[in-house]
Protein backbone atom coordinates (compact mmCIF):
# COMPACT_ATOMS: atom_id res chain seq x y z
CA UNK A 1 0.00 0.00 0.00
CA UNK A 2 1.32 3.47 -0.81
CA UNK A 3 2.08 5.81 2.04
CA UNK A 4 -1.17 7.38 3.18
CA UNK A 5 -1.38 11.14 3.21
CA UNK A 6 -2.72 12.20 6.60
CA UNK A 7 -4.10 15.35 8.11
CA UNK A 8 -5.03 15.75 11.76
CA UNK A 9 -8.12 17.76 10.83
CA UNK A 10 -9.36 15.35 8.18
CA UNK A 11 -12.60 13.46 8.66
CA UNK A 12 -11.44 10.60 6.44
CA UNK A 13 -7.99 9.06 6.87
CA UNK A 14 -7.01 6.42 4.31
CA UNK A 15 -6.13 3.01 5.73
CA UNK A 16 -2.67 1.49 5.97
CA UNK A 17 -3.87 -1.56 3.96
CA UNK A 18 -4.59 -1.99 0.24
CA UNK A 19 -7.94 -0.90 -1.17
CA UNK A 20 -9.81 -2.85 -3.83
CA UNK A 21 -12.34 -1.59 -6.38
CA UNK A 22 -14.61 -3.01 -9.04
CA UNK A 23 -13.59 -2.69 -12.66
CA UNK A 24 -15.59 -3.01 -15.89
CA UNK A 25 -13.88 -4.33 -18.98
CA UNK A 26 -14.06 -1.35 -21.30
CA UNK A 27 -12.92 2.21 -20.63
CA UNK A 28 -16.10 4.23 -20.90
CA UNK A 29 -17.02 7.73 -19.87
CA UNK A 30 -20.34 6.66 -18.36
CA UNK A 31 -18.73 5.07 -15.26
CA UNK A 32 -19.13 6.69 -11.87
CA UNK A 33 -16.86 5.85 -8.93
CA UNK A 34 -17.23 7.08 -5.39
CA UNK A 35 -16.02 6.67 -1.85
CA UNK A 36 -19.17 5.01 -0.51
CA UNK A 37 -18.22 4.93 3.16
CA UNK A 38 -15.74 4.00 5.85
CA UNK A 39 -15.61 3.00 9.48
CA UNK A 40 -13.15 4.48 11.91
CA UNK A 41 -12.63 7.29 14.35
CA UNK A 42 -12.45 10.85 13.01
CA UNK A 43 -8.80 11.72 12.47
CA UNK A 44 -7.64 8.09 12.78
CA UNK A 45 -6.83 5.55 10.08
CA UNK A 46 -9.97 3.79 8.89
CA UNK A 47 -10.83 0.19 9.74
CA UNK A 48 -12.64 -0.48 6.46
CA UNK A 49 -13.40 1.43 3.27
CA UNK A 50 -16.19 0.84 0.75
CA UNK A 51 -15.79 2.03 -2.85
CA UNK A 52 -18.61 2.14 -5.37
CA UNK A 53 -18.84 1.73 -9.14
CA UNK A 54 -21.86 2.38 -11.32
CA UNK A 55 -22.19 1.91 -15.07
CA UNK A 56 -25.29 1.44 -17.21
CA UNK A 57 -24.89 -2.35 -17.15
CA UNK A 58 -23.01 -2.91 -13.87
CA UNK A 59 -22.95 -1.77 -10.26
CA UNK A 60 -20.67 -2.85 -7.41
CA UNK A 61 -19.67 -2.03 -3.85
CA UNK A 62 -16.31 -3.29 -2.57
CA UNK A 63 -15.33 -3.11 1.09
CA UNK A 64 -11.62 -3.53 1.95
CA UNK A 65 -10.55 -4.34 5.50
CA UNK A 66 -8.32 -6.39 7.76
CA UNK A 67 -11.19 -8.27 9.41
CA UNK A 68 -10.53 -10.30 12.53
CA UNK A 69 -12.70 -13.18 11.32
CA UNK A 70 -14.57 -14.64 8.37
CA UNK A 71 -17.82 -13.70 10.15
CA UNK A 72 -16.90 -10.02 9.90
CA UNK A 73 -16.28 -10.39 6.16
CA UNK A 74 -19.60 -12.18 5.68
CA UNK A 75 -21.49 -9.47 7.56
CA UNK A 76 -19.75 -6.80 5.46
CA UNK A 77 -20.81 -8.68 2.30
CA UNK A 78 -24.39 -8.80 3.57
CA UNK A 79 -24.41 -5.10 4.39
CA UNK A 80 -23.15 -4.03 0.97
CA UNK A 81 -25.51 -6.48 -0.76
CA UNK A 82 -28.39 -4.70 0.99
CA UNK A 83 -27.01 -1.30 -0.09
CA UNK A 84 -26.24 -2.18 -3.70
CA UNK A 85 -29.67 -1.28 -5.10
CA UNK A 86 -31.55 -0.54 -1.88
CA UNK A 87 -32.65 -2.74 0.99
CA UNK A 88 -35.19 -5.39 0.00
CA UNK A 89 -38.69 -4.90 1.40
CA UNK A 90 -39.06 -6.29 4.91
CA UNK A 91 -35.34 -6.94 5.53
CA UNK A 92 -33.80 -5.37 8.61
CA UNK A 93 -30.26 -5.41 10.06
CA UNK A 94 -30.91 -8.65 11.96
CA UNK A 95 -32.11 -10.28 8.72
CA UNK A 96 -28.96 -9.15 6.90
CA UNK A 97 -26.76 -10.66 9.61
CA UNK A 98 -28.75 -13.93 9.69
CA UNK A 99 -28.48 -14.29 5.91
CA UNK A 100 -24.75 -13.46 5.86
CA UNK A 101 -23.92 -15.95 8.63
CA UNK A 102 -25.85 -18.85 7.04
CA UNK A 103 -23.15 -21.42 6.20
CA UNK A 104 -25.41 -23.10 3.63
CA UNK A 105 -25.31 -20.13 1.21
CA UNK A 106 -21.52 -19.78 0.98
CA UNK A 107 -19.66 -21.88 -1.61
CA UNK A 108 -15.99 -21.98 -2.66
CA UNK A 109 -15.45 -20.21 -5.97
CA UNK A 110 -12.97 -17.88 -7.65
CA UNK A 111 -13.03 -14.27 -8.75
CA UNK A 112 -10.73 -12.29 -11.06
CA UNK A 113 -8.57 -10.02 -8.90
CA UNK A 114 -5.77 -8.00 -10.50
CA UNK A 115 -6.15 -10.25 -13.55
CA UNK A 116 -5.73 -13.55 -11.67
CA UNK A 117 -8.24 -16.07 -10.36
CA UNK A 118 -8.36 -15.82 -6.56
CA UNK A 119 -10.18 -18.24 -4.23
CA UNK A 120 -13.26 -16.66 -2.63
CA UNK A 121 -16.37 -17.74 -0.79
CA UNK A 122 -19.38 -16.75 -2.88
CA UNK A 123 -23.09 -16.48 -2.16
CA UNK A 124 -26.30 -14.88 -3.35
CA UNK A 125 -27.83 -12.61 -0.71
CA UNK A 126 -31.10 -10.76 -1.43
CA UNK A 127 -30.74 -11.63 -5.12
CA UNK A 128 -27.27 -10.08 -5.34
CA UNK A 129 -23.97 -11.83 -5.98
CA UNK A 130 -21.50 -11.42 -3.12
CA UNK A 131 -18.05 -12.79 -2.35
CA UNK A 132 -15.27 -12.31 0.15
CA UNK A 133 -11.63 -13.33 0.52
CA UNK A 134 -8.48 -12.61 2.44
CA UNK A 135 -6.30 -14.48 -0.06
CA UNK A 136 -4.87 -11.20 -1.40
CA UNK A 137 -3.38 -9.89 1.87
CA UNK A 138 -6.04 -7.36 2.72
CA UNK A 139 -9.54 -8.80 2.88
CA UNK A 140 -12.36 -7.56 0.72
CA UNK A 141 -16.05 -8.20 0.34
CA UNK A 142 -17.91 -7.37 -2.86
CA UNK A 143 -21.55 -7.18 -3.92
CA UNK A 144 -22.25 -6.74 -7.62
CA UNK A 145 -24.47 -7.05 -10.61
CA UNK A 146 -23.20 -7.08 -14.17
CA UNK A 147 -19.79 -8.06 -15.49
CA UNK A 148 -17.08 -6.75 -13.15
CA UNK A 149 -13.65 -7.80 -11.92
CA UNK A 150 -11.74 -6.61 -8.87
CA UNK A 151 -8.45 -4.73 -8.78
CA UNK A 152 -6.23 -2.91 -6.31
CA UNK A 153 -6.54 0.85 -6.17
CA UNK A 154 -3.17 2.23 -7.24
CA UNK A 155 -1.73 5.73 -6.74
CA UNK A 156 -2.35 7.81 -9.80
CA UNK A 157 -5.26 5.61 -10.80
CA UNK A 158 -7.83 7.35 -8.63
CA UNK A 159 -8.72 10.21 -10.99
CA UNK A 160 -12.19 8.77 -11.57
CA UNK A 161 -13.08 9.43 -7.90
CA UNK A 162 -14.36 12.82 -6.78
CA UNK A 163 -12.75 12.08 -3.40
CA UNK A 164 -9.49 10.13 -3.87
CA UNK A 165 -9.69 7.21 -1.40
CA UNK A 166 -5.89 7.16 -0.98
CA UNK A 167 -5.63 10.62 0.61
CA UNK A 168 -7.15 12.32 3.65
CA UNK A 169 -10.30 14.43 3.18
CA UNK A 170 -12.29 16.96 5.16
CA UNK A 171 -16.05 16.62 5.47
CA UNK A 172 -16.38 19.50 2.99
CA UNK A 173 -14.43 17.52 0.35
CA UNK A 174 -16.59 14.47 0.96
CA UNK A 175 -19.85 16.42 0.71
CA UNK A 176 -18.93 17.45 -2.85
CA UNK A 177 -19.10 13.93 -4.22
CA UNK A 178 -22.44 12.49 -5.26
CA UNK A 179 -22.74 8.95 -6.53
mmCIF file of C-alpha atoms in Angstrom:
data_model
loop_
_atom_site.group_PDB
_atom_site.id
_atom_site.type_symbol
_atom_site.label_atom_id
_atom_site.label_comp_id
_atom_site.label_asym_id
_atom_site.label_seq_id
_atom_site.Cartn_x
_atom_site.Cartn_y
_atom_site.Cartn_z
ATOM 1 C CA UNK A 1 0.000 0.000 0.000
ATOM 2 C CA UNK A 2 1.317 3.468 -0.814
ATOM 3 C CA UNK A 3 2.083 5.812 2.043
ATOM 4 C CA UNK A 4 -1.169 7.379 3.176
ATOM 5 C CA UNK A 5 -1.380 11.144 3.212
ATOM 6 C CA UNK A 6 -2.720 12.195 6.599
ATOM 7 C CA UNK A 7 -4.096 15.353 8.111
ATOM 8 C CA UNK A 8 -5.028 15.749 11.762
ATOM 9 C CA UNK A 9 -8.120 17.761 10.834
ATOM 10 C CA UNK A 10 -9.359 15.348 8.178
ATOM 11 C CA UNK A 11 -12.604 13.461 8.660
ATOM 12 C CA UNK A 12 -11.437 10.596 6.441
ATOM 13 C CA UNK A 13 -7.992 9.060 6.869
ATOM 14 C CA UNK A 14 -7.007 6.417 4.313
ATOM 15 C CA UNK A 15 -6.133 3.009 5.732
ATOM 16 C CA UNK A 16 -2.670 1.489 5.969
ATOM 17 C CA UNK A 17 -3.868 -1.564 3.963
ATOM 18 C CA UNK A 18 -4.590 -1.994 0.239
ATOM 19 C CA UNK A 19 -7.939 -0.897 -1.165
ATOM 20 C CA UNK A 20 -9.808 -2.846 -3.826
ATOM 21 C CA UNK A 21 -12.335 -1.594 -6.382
ATOM 22 C CA UNK A 22 -14.613 -3.006 -9.039
ATOM 23 C CA UNK A 23 -13.589 -2.694 -12.659
ATOM 24 C CA UNK A 24 -15.587 -3.008 -15.890
ATOM 25 C CA UNK A 25 -13.876 -4.334 -18.984
ATOM 26 C CA UNK A 26 -14.062 -1.352 -21.297
ATOM 27 C CA UNK A 27 -12.917 2.210 -20.626
ATOM 28 C CA UNK A 28 -16.096 4.230 -20.901
ATOM 29 C CA UNK A 29 -17.020 7.726 -19.869
ATOM 30 C CA UNK A 30 -20.344 6.662 -18.358
ATOM 31 C CA UNK A 31 -18.728 5.069 -15.263
ATOM 32 C CA UNK A 32 -19.135 6.690 -11.866
ATOM 33 C CA UNK A 33 -16.858 5.853 -8.930
ATOM 34 C CA UNK A 34 -17.232 7.080 -5.390
ATOM 35 C CA UNK A 35 -16.022 6.672 -1.850
ATOM 36 C CA UNK A 36 -19.166 5.010 -0.506
ATOM 37 C CA UNK A 37 -18.224 4.925 3.162
ATOM 38 C CA UNK A 38 -15.743 3.999 5.847
ATOM 39 C CA UNK A 39 -15.608 2.995 9.483
ATOM 40 C CA UNK A 40 -13.154 4.484 11.907
ATOM 41 C CA UNK A 41 -12.634 7.289 14.346
ATOM 42 C CA UNK A 42 -12.450 10.851 13.010
ATOM 43 C CA UNK A 43 -8.804 11.725 12.468
ATOM 44 C CA UNK A 44 -7.637 8.094 12.777
ATOM 45 C CA UNK A 45 -6.831 5.555 10.083
ATOM 46 C CA UNK A 46 -9.969 3.795 8.885
ATOM 47 C CA UNK A 47 -10.829 0.188 9.741
ATOM 48 C CA UNK A 48 -12.639 -0.477 6.462
ATOM 49 C CA UNK A 49 -13.395 1.433 3.271
ATOM 50 C CA UNK A 50 -16.188 0.838 0.750
ATOM 51 C CA UNK A 51 -15.794 2.026 -2.846
ATOM 52 C CA UNK A 52 -18.610 2.136 -5.374
ATOM 53 C CA UNK A 53 -18.843 1.732 -9.138
ATOM 54 C CA UNK A 54 -21.857 2.379 -11.317
ATOM 55 C CA UNK A 55 -22.186 1.907 -15.069
ATOM 56 C CA UNK A 56 -25.293 1.435 -17.208
ATOM 57 C CA UNK A 57 -24.886 -2.354 -17.150
ATOM 58 C CA UNK A 58 -23.007 -2.906 -13.868
ATOM 59 C CA UNK A 59 -22.950 -1.774 -10.258
ATOM 60 C CA UNK A 60 -20.672 -2.854 -7.405
ATOM 61 C CA UNK A 61 -19.670 -2.026 -3.848
ATOM 62 C CA UNK A 62 -16.306 -3.293 -2.574
ATOM 63 C CA UNK A 63 -15.325 -3.112 1.093
ATOM 64 C CA UNK A 64 -11.623 -3.529 1.946
ATOM 65 C CA UNK A 65 -10.553 -4.341 5.501
ATOM 66 C CA UNK A 66 -8.316 -6.394 7.761
ATOM 67 C CA UNK A 67 -11.188 -8.272 9.408
ATOM 68 C CA UNK A 68 -10.532 -10.304 12.526
ATOM 69 C CA UNK A 69 -12.704 -13.184 11.315
ATOM 70 C CA UNK A 70 -14.569 -14.636 8.372
ATOM 71 C CA UNK A 71 -17.816 -13.704 10.155
ATOM 72 C CA UNK A 72 -16.901 -10.021 9.905
ATOM 73 C CA UNK A 73 -16.277 -10.386 6.165
ATOM 74 C CA UNK A 74 -19.604 -12.184 5.680
ATOM 75 C CA UNK A 75 -21.491 -9.475 7.557
ATOM 76 C CA UNK A 76 -19.749 -6.798 5.464
ATOM 77 C CA UNK A 77 -20.808 -8.676 2.303
ATOM 78 C CA UNK A 78 -24.393 -8.799 3.568
ATOM 79 C CA UNK A 79 -24.414 -5.098 4.386
ATOM 80 C CA UNK A 80 -23.150 -4.027 0.972
ATOM 81 C CA UNK A 81 -25.512 -6.479 -0.761
ATOM 82 C CA UNK A 82 -28.385 -4.705 0.993
ATOM 83 C CA UNK A 83 -27.007 -1.302 -0.087
ATOM 84 C CA UNK A 84 -26.242 -2.176 -3.703
ATOM 85 C CA UNK A 85 -29.667 -1.281 -5.098
ATOM 86 C CA UNK A 86 -31.545 -0.545 -1.876
ATOM 87 C CA UNK A 87 -32.650 -2.744 0.989
ATOM 88 C CA UNK A 88 -35.188 -5.392 -0.002
ATOM 89 C CA UNK A 89 -38.692 -4.900 1.402
ATOM 90 C CA UNK A 90 -39.062 -6.294 4.912
ATOM 91 C CA UNK A 91 -35.343 -6.938 5.533
ATOM 92 C CA UNK A 92 -33.800 -5.367 8.611
ATOM 93 C CA UNK A 93 -30.264 -5.411 10.060
ATOM 94 C CA UNK A 94 -30.910 -8.646 11.964
ATOM 95 C CA UNK A 95 -32.111 -10.276 8.720
ATOM 96 C CA UNK A 96 -28.960 -9.149 6.898
ATOM 97 C CA UNK A 97 -26.761 -10.663 9.606
ATOM 98 C CA UNK A 98 -28.745 -13.929 9.690
ATOM 99 C CA UNK A 99 -28.477 -14.287 5.907
ATOM 100 C CA UNK A 100 -24.746 -13.457 5.864
ATOM 101 C CA UNK A 101 -23.924 -15.949 8.626
ATOM 102 C CA UNK A 102 -25.852 -18.847 7.039
ATOM 103 C CA UNK A 103 -23.153 -21.419 6.199
ATOM 104 C CA UNK A 104 -25.407 -23.100 3.626
ATOM 105 C CA UNK A 105 -25.315 -20.132 1.206
ATOM 106 C CA UNK A 106 -21.516 -19.781 0.976
ATOM 107 C CA UNK A 107 -19.662 -21.883 -1.608
ATOM 108 C CA UNK A 108 -15.993 -21.976 -2.660
ATOM 109 C CA UNK A 109 -15.445 -20.213 -5.966
ATOM 110 C CA UNK A 110 -12.967 -17.882 -7.645
ATOM 111 C CA UNK A 111 -13.030 -14.268 -8.749
ATOM 112 C CA UNK A 112 -10.734 -12.291 -11.062
ATOM 113 C CA UNK A 113 -8.573 -10.017 -8.895
ATOM 114 C CA UNK A 114 -5.769 -8.004 -10.498
ATOM 115 C CA UNK A 115 -6.154 -10.255 -13.548
ATOM 116 C CA UNK A 116 -5.727 -13.547 -11.670
ATOM 117 C CA UNK A 117 -8.239 -16.070 -10.360
ATOM 118 C CA UNK A 118 -8.355 -15.823 -6.561
ATOM 119 C CA UNK A 119 -10.183 -18.240 -4.232
ATOM 120 C CA UNK A 120 -13.265 -16.663 -2.633
ATOM 121 C CA UNK A 121 -16.369 -17.737 -0.791
ATOM 122 C CA UNK A 122 -19.376 -16.746 -2.878
ATOM 123 C CA UNK A 123 -23.092 -16.483 -2.158
ATOM 124 C CA UNK A 124 -26.301 -14.881 -3.346
ATOM 125 C CA UNK A 125 -27.834 -12.615 -0.714
ATOM 126 C CA UNK A 126 -31.096 -10.756 -1.431
ATOM 127 C CA UNK A 127 -30.739 -11.627 -5.116
ATOM 128 C CA UNK A 128 -27.271 -10.075 -5.341
ATOM 129 C CA UNK A 129 -23.969 -11.826 -5.983
ATOM 130 C CA UNK A 130 -21.501 -11.423 -3.117
ATOM 131 C CA UNK A 131 -18.047 -12.788 -2.349
ATOM 132 C CA UNK A 132 -15.268 -12.310 0.153
ATOM 133 C CA UNK A 133 -11.634 -13.330 0.521
ATOM 134 C CA UNK A 134 -8.479 -12.610 2.444
ATOM 135 C CA UNK A 135 -6.299 -14.481 -0.063
ATOM 136 C CA UNK A 136 -4.867 -11.195 -1.399
ATOM 137 C CA UNK A 137 -3.379 -9.891 1.873
ATOM 138 C CA UNK A 138 -6.045 -7.357 2.719
ATOM 139 C CA UNK A 139 -9.536 -8.803 2.882
ATOM 140 C CA UNK A 140 -12.362 -7.563 0.720
ATOM 141 C CA UNK A 141 -16.053 -8.200 0.341
ATOM 142 C CA UNK A 142 -17.909 -7.371 -2.858
ATOM 143 C CA UNK A 143 -21.551 -7.181 -3.923
ATOM 144 C CA UNK A 144 -22.248 -6.736 -7.617
ATOM 145 C CA UNK A 145 -24.473 -7.049 -10.606
ATOM 146 C CA UNK A 146 -23.200 -7.085 -14.165
ATOM 147 C CA UNK A 147 -19.794 -8.056 -15.486
ATOM 148 C CA UNK A 148 -17.077 -6.754 -13.146
ATOM 149 C CA UNK A 149 -13.655 -7.796 -11.916
ATOM 150 C CA UNK A 150 -11.736 -6.606 -8.866
ATOM 151 C CA UNK A 151 -8.447 -4.728 -8.784
ATOM 152 C CA UNK A 152 -6.232 -2.913 -6.307
ATOM 153 C CA UNK A 153 -6.541 0.848 -6.173
ATOM 154 C CA UNK A 154 -3.167 2.231 -7.239
ATOM 155 C CA UNK A 155 -1.728 5.728 -6.736
ATOM 156 C CA UNK A 156 -2.348 7.814 -9.797
ATOM 157 C CA UNK A 157 -5.264 5.608 -10.796
ATOM 158 C CA UNK A 158 -7.832 7.354 -8.629
ATOM 159 C CA UNK A 159 -8.716 10.212 -10.986
ATOM 160 C CA UNK A 160 -12.191 8.770 -11.570
ATOM 161 C CA UNK A 161 -13.084 9.430 -7.901
ATOM 162 C CA UNK A 162 -14.363 12.818 -6.779
ATOM 163 C CA UNK A 163 -12.750 12.080 -3.404
ATOM 164 C CA UNK A 164 -9.490 10.130 -3.867
ATOM 165 C CA UNK A 165 -9.688 7.210 -1.396
ATOM 166 C CA UNK A 166 -5.888 7.160 -0.984
ATOM 167 C CA UNK A 167 -5.626 10.623 0.613
ATOM 168 C CA UNK A 168 -7.150 12.321 3.653
ATOM 169 C CA UNK A 169 -10.296 14.434 3.178
ATOM 170 C CA UNK A 170 -12.286 16.957 5.158
ATOM 171 C CA UNK A 171 -16.053 16.619 5.469
ATOM 172 C CA UNK A 172 -16.375 19.503 2.989
ATOM 173 C CA UNK A 173 -14.426 17.517 0.351
ATOM 174 C CA UNK A 174 -16.585 14.466 0.962
ATOM 175 C CA UNK A 175 -19.851 16.419 0.708
ATOM 176 C CA UNK A 176 -18.932 17.454 -2.847
ATOM 177 C CA UNK A 177 -19.102 13.934 -4.216
ATOM 178 C CA UNK A 178 -22.437 12.490 -5.259
ATOM 179 C CA UNK A 179 -22.738 8.948 -6.527
#
